[in-house]
Amino acid sequence: MRDIFHQELKQLGYDLESMAAQVATAMERASAALRDGDLIVAEQVIDADERINDLQRDIDDLCIMLLVRQQPVASDLRHVISALRMAQTLERQGDLARHVATIARGRYPGPPVPEPVMSHLLTMADHAVRAGQDVARLIATQDLELARRIQTADAEMDRLHRESFQMILDPANELSRQQVVDAVLMGRFLERFGDHSTSVARRVTYLVSGHHLGSHDRAPEEEDAQR
Amino acid sequence: MRDIFHQELKQLGYDLESMAAQVATAMERASAALRDGDLIVAEQVIDADERINDLQRDIDDLCIMLLVRQQPVASDLRHVISALRMAQTLERQGDLARHVATIARGRYPGPPVPEPVMSHLLTMADHAVRAGQDVARLIATQDLELARRIQTADAEMDRLHRESFQMILDPANELSRQQVVDAVLMGRFLERFGDHSTSVARRVTYLVSGHHLGSHDRAPEEEDAQR
């Protein structure tokens, strides 16, 4: 019984890894679609989000089934509850990648916003891509040093996000209202993507270091930018 | 043992009710702060969010404790898992109310945006207030008719959100860039608040109607506006 359970826990880990890898790919493509004004790639991201959503449903089902059938305790219980929450976070990240792709598609064939704001948003997108890749690796490796780096990198993302508002408000940068709208939303989506990566990093840290789940294993909301 | 368990489940229900009531109050006050440019009320919302976050931690702790000690099955397990997720959703709604209050405070003593955009955003805020109040009542009453109304009302919120973009982009409405930024963010925060209310309504519906949790008890992201 316990052997089957641990096999199933392992399967849960693989599913999460696969989901995180798909989310990372979605953000890579969304970023490429922005950079190159590539309509096909933007469409791919939008279509692929359905599969990410399906994966979350699968992981949810597996977790509930494990809870019902195996009634895990202690660290096994922590793993199952964390998997439930990480899947929810990853699903949300998939949505945010889709939102970025939707903006890229909406302004095709031009870039959504002119320079230098565009370059700044692309830098944020690069950070999001790296965060997504790091999260996928973190789930596979459980490397706490990597978890720490993800958290540090998110502080930089928050700084870039604050800077984006300065650039958007700077009258020296010529922007139409549509461009202001798009820049604000893209900045927000990318910054939230980073917050969610940090959330996963924190969950893995608490799982691996054995910290109590209830009090600390929180949603990314704490890190949410204050504006 | 089971009696204690059901007392604790009841306590969990009370805690969720209390949390939902505090979230509703936060959105009422954030909306009032916007409408009246009231700095004190805005500050109250921002301060009170800490208590909402604490409540989530308490509910998390109680849920994990219940899972560990009582190893609930079937409908009891569904209740505990749903409580975990609803607390997370409510916590996020508290953050969104705080974000709205922060915008109100940031532009004090004037309104953040001029008419007619301001009136439109206040209409959205009214919808958010009603959604928050309905969710608090729903958690207390488990009234499925109310759950249905919350979902319907959110479709109207999404329509108002789309309309807000038309108003923001309409050159007839004179707006500074800062006002465009604030209007976009406020619209987004209010619309997300509505999404989360719908998420709670869906969870309660599945709990009460006994639907399988795994496949359907999803985060609000599905309803997320596509822009």
Coordinates of C-alpha atoms in Angstrom, one line a residue:
Chain A
M1 CA 0.0 0.0 0.0
R2 CA 2.7 2.4 1.0
D3 CA 4.8 1.4 -2.0
I4 CA 2.0 2.3 -4.3
F5 CA 1.5 5.5 -2.5
H6 CA 5.1 6.5 -2.9
Q7 CA 5.0 5.6 -6.6
E8 CA 1.9 7.8 -6.8
L9 CA 3.7 10.6 -5.0
K10 CA 6.5 10.3 -7.5
Q11 CA 4.0 10.5 -10.3
L12 CA 2.7 13.7 -8.8
G13 CA 6.2 15.1 -8.8
Y14 CA 6.6 14.2 -12.5
D15 CA 3.3 15.8 -13.3
L16 CA 4.3 19.0 -11.6
E17 CA 7.6 19.0 -13.4
S18 CA 5.8 18.6 -16.7
M19 CA 3.4 21.4 -15.9
A20 CA 6.2 23.7 -14.8
A21 CA 8.1 22.9 -18.0
Q22 CA 5.0 23.8 -20.1
V23 CA 4.5 27.0 -18.2
A24 CA 8.2 27.9 -18.8
T25 CA 7.7 27.2 -22.6
A26 CA 4.6 29.3 -22.6
M27 CA 6.4 32.3 -21.2
E28 CA 9.4 31.8 -23.5
R29 CA 7.0 31.8 -26.5
A30 CA 5.0 34.7 -25.2
S31 CA 8.2 36.7 -24.9
A32 CA 9.3 35.7 -28.4
A33 CA 6.0 36.6 -29.8
L34 CA 6.3 40.1 -28.2
R35 CA 9.9 40.5 -29.4
D36 CA 9.4 39.3 -33.0
G37 CA 5.7 40.2 -33.4
D38 CA 5.2 36.6 -34.3
L39 CA 1.5 35.8 -34.6
I40 CA 1.9 32.0 -34.9
V41 CA 3.9 31.8 -31.8
A42 CA 1.4 34.0 -29.9
E43 CA -1.4 31.6 -31.0
Q44 CA 0.6 28.6 -29.9
V45 CA 0.8 30.1 -26.4
I46 CA -2.9 30.8 -26.3
D47 CA -3.8 27.3 -27.5
A48 CA -1.3 25.5 -25.2
D49 CA -2.9 27.1 -22.1
E50 CA -5.7 24.6 -22.4
R51 CA -3.3 21.8 -21.9
I52 CA -1.8 23.5 -18.8
N53 CA -5.3 23.8 -17.4
D54 CA -5.9 20.1 -18.1
L55 CA -2.7 19.2 -16.2
Q56 CA -3.9 21.2 -13.2
R57 CA -7.2 19.2 -13.2
D58 CA -5.2 15.9 -13.4
I59 CA -2.9 16.9 -10.5
D60 CA -5.9 18.0 -8.5
D61 CA -7.6 14.7 -9.1
L62 CA -4.5 12.8 -8.2
C63 CA -4.0 14.8 -5.0
I64 CA -7.6 14.3 -3.8
M65 CA -7.5 10.6 -4.7
L66 CA -4.2 10.3 -2.7
L67 CA -5.8 12.1 0.3
V68 CA -8.9 10.0 0.2
R69 CA -7.3 6.6 -0.4
Q70 CA -4.0 6.9 1.5
Q71 CA -4.7 9.4 4.3
P72 CA -1.1 10.5 4.3
V73 CA 0.4 12.1 7.4
A74 CA 3.3 14.4 8.2
S75 CA 5.7 15.0 5.3
D76 CA 3.6 13.0 2.8
L77 CA 0.6 15.1 3.6
R78 CA 2.6 18.3 3.3
H79 CA 3.7 17.1 -0.2
V80 CA 0.2 16.4 -1.4
I81 CA -1.2 19.8 -0.1
S82 CA 1.8 21.6 -1.6
A83 CA 1.3 19.9 -4.9
L84 CA -2.3 21.0 -4.9
R85 CA -1.2 24.6 -4.3
M86 CA 1.7 24.6 -6.7
A87 CA -0.5 23.3 -9.5
Q88 CA -2.9 26.2 -8.8
T89 CA 0.0 28.7 -9.0
L90 CA 1.4 27.2 -12.2
E91 CA -2.0 27.2 -13.8
R92 CA -2.2 30.9 -13.0
Q93 CA 1.2 31.5 -14.5
G94 CA 0.0 29.8 -17.7
D95 CA -2.9 32.3 -17.8
L96 CA -0.5 35.2 -17.4
A97 CA 1.7 33.9 -20.2
R98 CA -1.5 33.7 -22.3
H99 CA -2.4 37.3 -21.4
V100 CA 1.0 38.5 -22.6
A101 CA 0.6 36.5 -25.8
T102 CA -2.8 38.0 -26.3
I103 CA -1.4 41.5 -26.2
A104 CA 1.3 40.5 -28.7
R105 CA -1.3 39.1 -31.0
G106 CA -3.7 42.1 -30.5
R107 CA -1.1 44.6 -31.9
Y108 CA 0.2 42.4 -34.7
P109 CA 2.3 43.1 -36.8
G110 CA 3.7 46.0 -34.9
P111 CA 5.2 46.0 -31.4
P112 CA 2.5 46.9 -28.8
V113 CA 4.6 49.8 -27.5
P114 CA 7.4 51.9 -28.9
E115 CA 11.0 52.1 -27.6
P116 CA 12.4 52.5 -25.0
V117 CA 9.4 51.2 -23.1
M118 CA 9.3 48.1 -25.3
S119 CA 12.9 47.2 -24.5
H120 CA 12.1 47.6 -20.8
L121 CA 9.1 45.3 -21.0
L122 CA 11.2 42.8 -22.9
T123 CA 13.8 42.9 -20.1
M124 CA 10.9 42.1 -17.7
A125 CA 9.8 39.3 -20.0
D126 CA 13.4 37.9 -20.0
H127 CA 13.2 37.8 -16.2
A128 CA 9.9 36.1 -16.4
V129 CA 11.3 33.5 -18.8
R130 CA 14.2 32.8 -16.5
A131 CA 11.9 32.6 -13.5
G132 CA 9.7 30.0 -15.3
Q133 CA 12.8 27.9 -16.3
D134 CA 14.2 28.1 -12.8
V135 CA 10.9 27.0 -11.3
A136 CA 10.8 24.0 -13.6
R137 CA 14.3 23.1 -12.6
L138 CA 13.6 23.7 -8.9
I139 CA 10.6 21.3 -8.9
A140 CA 12.8 18.7 -10.5
T141 CA 15.9 19.2 -8.3
Q142 CA 14.5 20.6 -5.1
D143 CA 17.7 22.7 -5.0
L144 CA 17.3 25.2 -2.2
E145 CA 20.1 27.4 -3.5
L146 CA 18.1 27.8 -6.7
A147 CA 15.0 28.6 -4.6
R148 CA 16.9 31.4 -3.0
R149 CA 18.0 32.7 -6.4
I150 CA 14.4 32.7 -7.6
Q151 CA 13.4 34.9 -4.6
T152 CA 16.3 37.3 -5.2
A153 CA 15.6 37.6 -8.9
D154 CA 12.0 38.6 -8.1
A155 CA 13.1 41.6 -6.1
E156 CA 14.8 42.7 -9.3
M157 CA 11.6 42.1 -11.2
D158 CA 9.7 44.3 -8.8
R159 CA 12.2 47.0 -9.3
L160 CA 11.9 46.8 -13.1
H161 CA 8.1 46.9 -12.6
R162 CA 8.3 50.1 -10.6
E163 CA 10.7 51.5 -13.2
S164 CA 8.2 50.7 -15.9
F165 CA 5.7 53.1 -14.4
Q166 CA 8.3 55.9 -14.4
M167 CA 8.9 55.2 -18.1
I168 CA 5.2 55.1 -18.9
L169 CA 4.7 58.4 -17.2
D170 CA 7.7 60.1 -18.7
P171 CA 6.4 62.6 -21.3
A172 CA 9.6 62.2 -23.2
N173 CA 8.3 58.8 -24.2
E174 CA 5.6 59.2 -26.9
L175 CA 2.8 56.7 -26.2
S176 CA -0.8 56.5 -27.4
R177 CA -3.4 55.7 -24.8
Q178 CA -3.6 52.2 -26.2
Q179 CA 0.1 51.8 -25.7
V180 CA -0.2 53.1 -22.1
V181 CA -2.9 50.5 -21.5
D182 CA -0.9 47.7 -23.0
A183 CA 2.3 48.7 -21.2
V184 CA 0.5 48.8 -17.8
L185 CA -1.1 45.5 -18.3
M186 CA 2.0 43.7 -19.6
G187 CA 4.0 45.1 -16.7
R188 CA 1.4 43.8 -14.3
F189 CA 1.2 40.4 -15.9
L190 CA 5.0 39.9 -15.9
E191 CA 5.4 41.1 -12.4
R192 CA 2.6 38.7 -11.2
F193 CA 4.3 35.9 -13.1
G194 CA 7.4 36.6 -11.0
D195 CA 5.4 36.7 -7.8
H196 CA 4.0 33.3 -8.5
S197 CA 7.5 31.9 -9.2
T198 CA 8.6 33.1 -5.8
S199 CA 5.6 31.4 -4.3
V200 CA 6.6 28.1 -5.7
A201 CA 10.2 28.7 -4.5
R202 CA 8.9 29.3 -1.0
R203 CA 6.7 26.2 -1.0
V204 CA 9.6 24.0 -2.1
T205 CA 11.8 25.6 0.5
Y206 CA 9.4 24.8 3.3
L207 CA 8.8 21.3 2.0
V208 CA 12.5 20.5 1.8
S209 CA 13.5 22.2 5.0
G210 CA 10.5 20.6 6.8
H211 CA 9.1 23.9 8.0
H212 CA 5.5 23.8 9.2
L213 CA 3.2 24.2 6.2
G214 CA 0.3 26.0 7.7
S215 CA 1.8 29.2 8.9
H216 CA 4.3 29.9 6.2
D217 CA 3.3 28.2 3.0
R218 CA 1.5 31.2 1.7
A219 CA 0.3 32.4 -1.6
P220 CA 2.5 34.9 -3.4
E221 CA 0.2 37.7 -2.4
E222 CA 2.6 38.9 0.3
E223 CA 5.1 39.9 -2.3
D224 CA 2.5 41.6 -4.4
A225 CA 3.6 45.1 -5.4
Q226 CA 1.8 47.7 -3.4
R227 CA 0.6 50.0 -6.2
Chain B
M1 CA -13.3 12.2 18.4
R2 CA -15.8 12.7 15.6
D3 CA -17.7 15.2 17.7
I4 CA -14.6 17.3 18.3
F5 CA -13.9 17.0 14.6
H6 CA -17.3 18.4 13.7
Q7 CA -17.0 21.2 16.3
E8 CA -13.7 22.0 14.6
L9 CA -15.3 21.9 11.2
K10 CA -17.9 24.3 12.5
Q11 CA -15.2 26.6 13.8
L12 CA -13.6 26.5 10.4
G13 CA -16.9 27.6 8.9
Y14 CA -17.1 30.5 11.4
D15 CA -13.6 31.6 10.6
L16 CA -14.3 31.6 6.9
E17 CA -17.5 33.7 7.5
S18 CA -15.5 36.1 9.6
M19 CA -12.8 36.4 6.9
A20 CA -15.4 36.9 4.2
A21 CA -17.1 39.6 6.2
Q22 CA -13.8 41.4 6.7
V23 CA -13.1 41.2 3.0
A24 CA -16.5 42.6 2.2
T25 CA -15.9 45.5 4.7
A26 CA -12.5 46.1 3.1
M27 CA -14.0 46.5 -0.3
E28 CA -16.9 48.7 1.0
R29 CA -14.3 51.0 2.6
A30 CA -12.0 51.0 -0.5
S31 CA -15.0 52.0 -2.6
A32 CA -16.0 54.7 -0.1
A33 CA -12.4 56.0 0.0
L34 CA -12.5 56.2 -3.8
R35 CA -15.9 57.9 -3.9
D36 CA -15.2 60.5 -1.1
G37 CA -11.5 60.8 -1.4
D38 CA -11.3 59.8 2.2
L39 CA -7.7 59.3 3.3
I40 CA -8.6 57.9 6.8
V41 CA -10.8 55.2 5.3
A42 CA -8.2 54.3 2.7
E43 CA -5.6 53.9 5.5
Q44 CA -8.1 51.7 7.4
V45 CA -8.4 49.3 4.5
I46 CA -4.6 49.1 4.1
D47 CA -4.1 48.4 7.8
A48 CA -6.9 45.9 8.1
D49 CA -5.4 43.8 5.4
E50 CA -2.9 42.5 7.9
R51 CA -5.7 41.0 9.9
I52 CA -7.2 39.3 6.9
N53 CA -3.8 37.8 6.2
D54 CA -3.6 36.6 9.8
L55 CA -7.0 35.0 9.5
Q56 CA -5.8 33.1 6.4
R57 CA -2.8 31.8 8.4
D58 CA -5.2 30.7 11.2
I59 CA -7.5 28.9 8.8
D60 CA -4.5 27.2 7.1
D61 CA -3.2 26.0 10.4
L62 CA -6.6 24.7 11.4
C63 CA -7.1 22.9 8.1
I64 CA -3.7 21.2 8.2
M65 CA -4.2 20.3 11.9
L66 CA -7.6 18.7 11.0
L67 CA -6.1 16.8 8.1
V68 CA -3.3 15.5 10.2
R69 CA -5.2 14.6 13.3
Q70 CA -8.6 13.6 11.9
Q71 CA -7.7 12.2 8.5
P72 CA -11.2 13.1 7.2
V73 CA -12.7 11.3 4.3
A74 CA -15.3 12.0 1.7
S75 CA -17.4 15.1 2.3
D76 CA -15.4 16.1 5.4
L77 CA -12.2 16.0 3.4
R78 CA -13.9 18.1 0.7
H79 CA -14.8 20.7 3.2
V80 CA -11.3 21.0 4.6
I81 CA -9.7 21.3 1.2
S82 CA -12.3 23.8 0.0
A83 CA -11.7 25.9 3.2
L84 CA -8.0 25.9 2.5
R85 CA -8.7 27.2 -1.0
M86 CA -11.4 29.6 -0.1
A87 CA -9.2 31.2 2.5
Q88 CA -6.5 31.7 -0.2
T89 CA -9.1 33.3 -2.5
L90 CA -10.4 35.6 0.2
E91 CA -6.9 36.6 1.2
R92 CA -6.3 37.6 -2.4
Q93 CA -9.5 39.6 -2.4
G94 CA -8.3 41.5 0.6
D95 CA -5.1 42.4 -1.3
L96 CA -7.1 43.7 -4.2
A97 CA -9.3 45.9 -1.9
R98 CA -6.0 47.2 -0.4
H99 CA -4.7 47.9 -3.9
V100 CA -7.8 50.0 -4.7
A101 CA -7.5 51.8 -1.4
T102 CA -3.8 52.5 -2.2
I103 CA -4.8 54.2 -5.5
A104 CA -7.4 56.2 -3.6
R105 CA -4.8 57.3 -1.1
G106 CA -2.1 58.0 -3.7
R107 CA -4.2 60.6 -5.5
Y108 CA -5.7 62.2 -2.3
P109 CA -7.4 64.7 -2.1
G110 CA -8.6 64.5 -5.7
P111 CA -10.4 61.6 -7.4
P112 CA -7.8 59.4 -9.2
V113 CA -9.6 59.9 -12.6
P114 CA -12.0 62.5 -13.9
E115 CA -15.6 61.9 -15.0
P116 CA -17.1 60.0 -16.7
V117 CA -14.5 57.3 -16.2
M118 CA -14.6 57.8 -12.5
S119 CA -18.3 57.1 -12.3
H120 CA -17.8 54.0 -14.4
L121 CA -15.1 52.7 -12.1
L122 CA -17.3 53.5 -9.1
T123 CA -20.1 51.4 -10.7
M124 CA -17.5 48.6 -10.9
A125 CA -16.6 49.2 -7.3
D126 CA -20.3 48.9 -6.3
H127 CA -20.5 45.6 -8.1
A128 CA -17.4 44.4 -6.2
V129 CA -18.9 45.5 -2.9
R130 CA -22.1 43.6 -3.6
A131 CA -20.0 40.6 -4.7
G132 CA -18.1 40.7 -1.4
Q133 CA -21.2 41.0 0.7
D134 CA -22.9 38.2 -1.3
V135 CA -19.9 35.9 -0.7
A136 CA -20.0 36.6 3.0
R137 CA -23.7 35.7 3.1
L138 CA -23.1 32.7 0.8
I139 CA -20.5 31.2 3.2
A140 CA -22.9 31.6 6.1
T141 CA -26.0 30.3 4.3
Q142 CA -24.7 28.0 1.6
D143 CA -27.6 29.2 -0.5
L144 CA -27.1 27.9 -4.0
E145 CA -29.5 30.4 -5.5
L146 CA -27.2 33.1 -4.1
A147 CA -24.2 31.3 -5.6
R148 CA -25.8 31.4 -9.0
R149 CA -26.5 35.1 -8.6
I150 CA -22.9 35.8 -7.8
Q151 CA -21.8 34.0 -11.0
T152 CA -24.3 36.0 -13.1
A153 CA -23.3 39.3 -11.5
D154 CA -19.7 38.6 -12.5
A155 CA -20.6 38.4 -16.1
E156 CA -21.9 42.0 -15.7
M157 CA -18.6 43.0 -14.0
D158 CA -16.7 41.6 -17.0
R159 CA -18.9 43.6 -19.3
L160 CA -18.2 46.8 -17.3
H161 CA -14.5 46.0 -17.4
R162 CA -14.5 45.7 -21.1
E163 CA -16.5 49.0 -21.3
S164 CA -13.9 50.6 -19.1
F165 CA -11.2 50.1 -21.8
Q166 CA -13.5 51.8 -24.4
M167 CA -13.9 54.8 -22.1
I168 CA -10.2 55.0 -21.3
L169 CA -9.4 54.9 -25.0
D170 CA -12.1 57.4 -26.0
P171 CA -10.2 60.6 -26.9
A172 CA -13.4 62.6 -25.8
N173 CA -12.4 61.7 -22.2
E174 CA -9.5 63.9 -21.2
L175 CA -7.1 61.8 -19.1
S176 CA -3.5 62.3 -18.1
R177 CA -1.2 59.3 -18.4
Q178 CA -1.2 58.9 -14.7
Q179 CA -5.0 58.7 -14.9
V180 CA -4.9 56.2 -17.7
V181 CA -2.5 54.1 -15.5
D182 CA -4.8 54.3 -12.5
A183 CA -7.9 53.6 -14.4
V184 CA -6.4 50.5 -16.0
L185 CA -5.2 49.2 -12.7
M186 CA -8.4 49.9 -10.8
G187 CA -10.4 48.2 -13.5
R188 CA -8.2 45.2 -13.3
F189 CA -8.3 45.0 -9.5
L190 CA -12.0 45.3 -9.4
E191 CA -12.6 42.7 -12.2
R192 CA -10.2 40.2 -10.4
F193 CA -12.1 40.8 -7.2
G194 CA -15.3 39.7 -9.0
D195 CA -13.5 36.7 -10.5
H196 CA -12.5 35.5 -7.0
S197 CA -16.1 36.0 -5.8
T198 CA -17.2 33.7 -8.5
S199 CA -14.5 31.2 -7.6
V200 CA -15.9 31.0 -4.0
A201 CA -19.4 30.7 -5.4
R202 CA -18.4 27.8 -7.5
R203 CA -16.6 26.0 -4.6
V204 CA -19.6 26.4 -2.4
T205 CA -21.9 25.0 -5.1
Y206 CA -19.7 22.0 -5.6
L207 CA -19.5 21.4 -1.9
V208 CA -23.2 21.6 -1.3
S209 CA -24.2 19.7 -4.4
G210 CA -21.6 17.1 -3.7
H211 CA -19.9 17.3 -7.0
H212 CA -16.5 15.8 -7.4
L213 CA -13.9 18.3 -6.1
G214 CA -10.9 17.4 -8.2
S215 CA -12.1 18.1 -11.7
H216 CA -14.3 21.1 -11.1
D217 CA -13.2 23.0 -8.0
R218 CA -11.0 25.3 -9.9
A219 CA -9.4 28.6 -9.3
P220 CA -11.1 31.6 -10.7
E221 CA -8.6 31.8 -13.6
E222 CA -11.0 30.3 -16.1
E223 CA -13.2 33.4 -15.9
D224 CA -10.3 35.7 -16.2
A225 CA -10.9 38.3 -18.9
Q226 CA -8.9 37.5 -22.0
R227 CA -7.3 40.9 -22.6

